[in-house]
Amino acid sequence: MTLVPPVAALALLALPALVWSQATPSGDPVAGQRKTQMCGGCHGIDGWRTAYPEVYGVPKIGGQHPAYIVKALQAYKSGERNHPSMRAIAASLSDQDMADLAAYYGGTESKTARK
């Protein structure tokens, strides 16, 4: 049996804190509201349907959990989620932009289309 040197043990104990500190930045809803120009054209219109690349109802993101919004934007940016418009928009966003948008939309009320 080998003993772990004290410095190595300390490094192992500090690793989770280091990983957490590099997690998604905290979002600022006020900054997020200023960054919604590209979002509101589709996600801000009740009952909006788009025809590109196919016809579908655009999801409402107001009131959605912020962590979900960040993960979705990251997935569009990486190509894990494939929608041409969203991929292009997400490609232009920094991690801080994503966190700010998520903080803004996560704090707004969800709206549904009227019948």
PDB file of C-alpha atoms in Angstrom:
ATOM      1  CA  MET A   1       0.000   0.000   0.000  1.00  0.00           C
ATOM      2  CA  THR A   2       1.333   3.430  -0.919  1.00  0.00           C
ATOM      3  CA  LEU A   3       0.623   6.610   0.937  1.00  0.00           C
ATOM      4  CA  VAL A   4      -0.465   9.704  -0.918  1.00  0.00           C
ATOM      5  CA  PRO A   5       1.935  12.587  -0.269  1.00  0.00           C
ATOM      6  CA  PRO A   6       0.273  15.477   1.643  1.00  0.00           C
ATOM      7  CA  VAL A   7       0.593  17.879  -1.315  1.00  0.00           C
ATOM      8  CA  ALA A   8      -1.130  15.433  -3.663  1.00  0.00           C
ATOM      9  CA  ALA A   9      -3.880  14.822  -1.113  1.00  0.00           C
ATOM     10  CA  LEU A  10      -4.437  18.561  -0.751  1.00  0.00           C
ATOM     11  CA  ALA A  11      -4.611  18.941  -4.545  1.00  0.00           C
ATOM     12  CA  LEU A  12      -7.210  16.157  -4.760  1.00  0.00           C
ATOM     13  CA  LEU A  13      -9.309  17.826  -2.082  1.00  0.00           C
ATOM     14  CA  ALA A  14      -9.126  21.198  -3.843  1.00  0.00           C
ATOM     15  CA  LEU A  15     -10.096  19.838  -7.274  1.00  0.00           C
ATOM     16  CA  PRO A  16     -13.909  19.960  -6.797  1.00  0.00           C
ATOM     17  CA  ALA A  17     -13.735  23.614  -5.718  1.00  0.00           C
ATOM     18  CA  LEU A  18     -11.619  24.448  -8.752  1.00  0.00           C
ATOM     19  CA  VAL A  19     -14.051  22.717 -11.109  1.00  0.00           C
ATOM     20  CA  TRP A  20     -17.039  24.472  -9.540  1.00  0.00           C
ATOM     21  CA  SER A  21     -15.367  27.889  -9.787  1.00  0.00           C
ATOM     22  CA  GLN A  22     -15.063  27.366 -13.549  1.00  0.00           C
ATOM     23  CA  ALA A  23     -18.730  26.413 -13.957  1.00  0.00           C
ATOM     24  CA  THR A  24     -21.218  28.559 -15.834  1.00  0.00           C
ATOM     25  CA  PRO A  25     -20.976  32.194 -14.710  1.00  0.00           C
ATOM     26  CA  SER A  26     -23.810  33.794 -12.767  1.00  0.00           C
ATOM     27  CA  GLY A  27     -26.285  35.519 -14.993  1.00  0.00           C
ATOM     28  CA  ASP A  28     -27.424  39.117 -14.761  1.00  0.00           C
ATOM     29  CA  PRO A  29     -31.080  39.496 -15.801  1.00  0.00           C
ATOM     30  CA  VAL A  30     -30.659  43.216 -16.547  1.00  0.00           C
ATOM     31  CA  ALA A  31     -27.752  42.490 -18.893  1.00  0.00           C
ATOM     32  CA  GLY A  32     -29.757  39.580 -20.328  1.00  0.00           C
ATOM     33  CA  GLN A  33     -32.662  41.862 -21.189  1.00  0.00           C
ATOM     34  CA  ARG A  34     -30.279  44.053 -23.203  1.00  0.00           C
ATOM     35  CA  LYS A  35     -29.131  40.968 -25.151  1.00  0.00           C
ATOM     36  CA  THR A  36     -32.553  39.731 -26.318  1.00  0.00           C
ATOM     37  CA  GLN A  37     -32.572  41.374 -29.772  1.00  0.00           C
ATOM     38  CA  MET A  38     -32.069  38.062 -31.571  1.00  0.00           C
ATOM     39  CA  CYS A  39     -34.426  36.129 -29.273  1.00  0.00           C
ATOM     40  CA  GLY A  40     -37.546  38.277 -29.170  1.00  0.00           C
ATOM     41  CA  GLY A  41     -38.250  38.043 -32.896  1.00  0.00           C
ATOM     42  CA  CYS A  42     -39.277  34.407 -32.488  1.00  0.00           C
ATOM     43  CA  HIS A  43     -39.545  33.603 -28.792  1.00  0.00           C
ATOM     44  CA  GLY A  44     -41.344  36.818 -27.872  1.00  0.00           C
ATOM     45  CA  ILE A  45     -44.405  36.485 -30.102  1.00  0.00           C
ATOM     46  CA  ASP A  46     -47.415  34.582 -28.780  1.00  0.00           C
ATOM     47  CA  GLY A  47     -48.389  31.738 -31.079  1.00  0.00           C
ATOM     48  CA  TRP A  48     -45.473  32.320 -33.466  1.00  0.00           C
ATOM     49  CA  ARG A  49     -44.796  29.582 -35.983  1.00  0.00           C
ATOM     50  CA  THR A  50     -41.800  29.498 -38.246  1.00  0.00           C
ATOM     51  CA  ALA A  51     -41.313  27.876 -41.624  1.00  0.00           C
ATOM     52  CA  TYR A  52     -37.536  27.469 -41.537  1.00  0.00           C
ATOM     53  CA  PRO A  53     -36.236  24.822 -41.777  1.00  0.00           C
ATOM     54  CA  GLU A  54     -39.703  23.341 -41.284  1.00  0.00           C
ATOM     55  CA  VAL A  55     -43.024  24.543 -39.890  1.00  0.00           C
ATOM     56  CA  TYR A  56     -43.213  24.289 -36.110  1.00  0.00           C
ATOM     57  CA  GLY A  57     -44.400  26.304 -33.146  1.00  0.00           C
ATOM     58  CA  VAL A  58     -41.586  28.283 -31.540  1.00  0.00           C
ATOM     59  CA  PRO A  59     -41.234  27.361 -27.858  1.00  0.00           C
ATOM     60  CA  LYS A  60     -41.804  29.980 -25.212  1.00  0.00           C
ATOM     61  CA  ILE A  61     -38.719  30.399 -23.069  1.00  0.00           C
ATOM     62  CA  GLY A  62     -40.029  32.901 -20.510  1.00  0.00           C
ATOM     63  CA  GLY A  63     -40.178  31.156 -17.142  1.00  0.00           C
ATOM     64  CA  GLN A  64     -37.954  28.277 -18.264  1.00  0.00           C
ATOM     65  CA  HIS A  65     -35.327  27.119 -15.756  1.00  0.00           C
ATOM     66  CA  PRO A  66     -32.099  29.096 -16.344  1.00  0.00           C
ATOM     67  CA  ALA A  67     -29.872  25.989 -16.275  1.00  0.00           C
ATOM     68  CA  TYR A  68     -31.988  24.450 -19.040  1.00  0.00           C
ATOM     69  CA  ILE A  69     -31.645  27.564 -21.205  1.00  0.00           C
ATOM     70  CA  VAL A  70     -27.863  27.576 -20.770  1.00  0.00           C
ATOM     71  CA  LYS A  71     -27.595  23.850 -21.584  1.00  0.00           C
ATOM     72  CA  ALA A  72     -29.796  24.274 -24.666  1.00  0.00           C
ATOM     73  CA  LEU A  73     -27.723  27.214 -25.937  1.00  0.00           C
ATOM     74  CA  GLN A  74     -24.506  25.285 -25.327  1.00  0.00           C
ATOM     75  CA  ALA A  75     -25.939  22.313 -27.239  1.00  0.00           C
ATOM     76  CA  TYR A  76     -26.844  24.548 -30.206  1.00  0.00           C
ATOM     77  CA  LYS A  77     -23.377  26.114 -30.145  1.00  0.00           C
ATOM     78  CA  SER A  78     -21.640  22.715 -30.089  1.00  0.00           C
ATOM     79  CA  GLY A  79     -23.906  21.254 -32.783  1.00  0.00           C
ATOM     80  CA  GLU A  80     -25.422  18.695 -30.408  1.00  0.00           C
ATOM     81  CA  ARG A  81     -28.785  20.334 -31.141  1.00  0.00           C
ATOM     82  CA  ASN A  82     -29.330  21.037 -34.792  1.00  0.00           C
ATOM     83  CA  HIS A  83     -31.385  24.036 -35.849  1.00  0.00           C
ATOM     84  CA  PRO A  84     -29.681  26.357 -38.342  1.00  0.00           C
ATOM     85  CA  SER A  85     -30.961  29.650 -36.918  1.00  0.00           C
ATOM     86  CA  MET A  86     -30.373  28.713 -33.292  1.00  0.00           C
ATOM     87  CA  ARG A  87     -26.942  27.284 -34.057  1.00  0.00           C
ATOM     88  CA  ALA A  88     -25.878  30.533 -35.730  1.00  0.00           C
ATOM     89  CA  ILE A  89     -27.201  32.641 -32.876  1.00  0.00           C
ATOM     90  CA  ALA A  90     -25.659  30.455 -30.163  1.00  0.00           C
ATOM     91  CA  ALA A  91     -22.308  30.493 -31.978  1.00  0.00           C
ATOM     92  CA  SER A  92     -22.147  34.243 -31.390  1.00  0.00           C
ATOM     93  CA  LEU A  93     -22.814  33.983 -27.634  1.00  0.00           C
ATOM     94  CA  SER A  94     -20.211  33.837 -24.889  1.00  0.00           C
ATOM     95  CA  ASP A  95     -20.774  31.808 -21.721  1.00  0.00           C
ATOM     96  CA  GLN A  96     -21.616  35.071 -19.936  1.00  0.00           C
ATOM     97  CA  ASP A  97     -24.153  36.008 -22.647  1.00  0.00           C
ATOM     98  CA  MET A  98     -25.843  32.622 -22.201  1.00  0.00           C
ATOM     99  CA  ALA A  99     -25.952  33.014 -18.408  1.00  0.00           C
ATOM    100  CA  ASP A 100     -27.370  36.547 -18.703  1.00  0.00           C
ATOM    101  CA  LEU A 101     -30.068  35.486 -21.175  1.00  0.00           C
ATOM    102  CA  ALA A 102     -30.966  32.521 -18.975  1.00  0.00           C
ATOM    103  CA  ALA A 103     -31.225  34.766 -15.909  1.00  0.00           C
ATOM    104  CA  TYR A 104     -33.518  37.140 -17.790  1.00  0.00           C
ATOM    105  CA  TYR A 105     -35.798  34.540 -19.370  1.00  0.00           C
ATOM    106  CA  GLY A 106     -35.785  32.374 -16.259  1.00  0.00           C
ATOM    107  CA  GLY A 107     -37.215  35.279 -14.281  1.00  0.00           C
ATOM    108  CA  THR A 108     -39.975  36.224 -16.720  1.00  0.00           C
ATOM    109  CA  GLU A 109     -43.415  34.712 -16.813  1.00  0.00           C
ATOM    110  CA  SER A 110     -44.195  31.958 -19.261  1.00  0.00           C
ATOM    111  CA  LYS A 111     -46.768  32.980 -21.852  1.00  0.00           C
ATOM    112  CA  THR A 112     -48.909  30.687 -23.941  1.00  0.00           C
ATOM    113  CA  ALA A 113     -50.562  31.330 -27.260  1.00  0.00           C
ATOM    114  CA  ARG A 114     -54.217  32.278 -27.203  1.00  0.00           C
ATOM    115  CA  LYS A 115     -56.736  30.131 -28.988  1.00  0.00           C
TER     116      LYS A 115
END
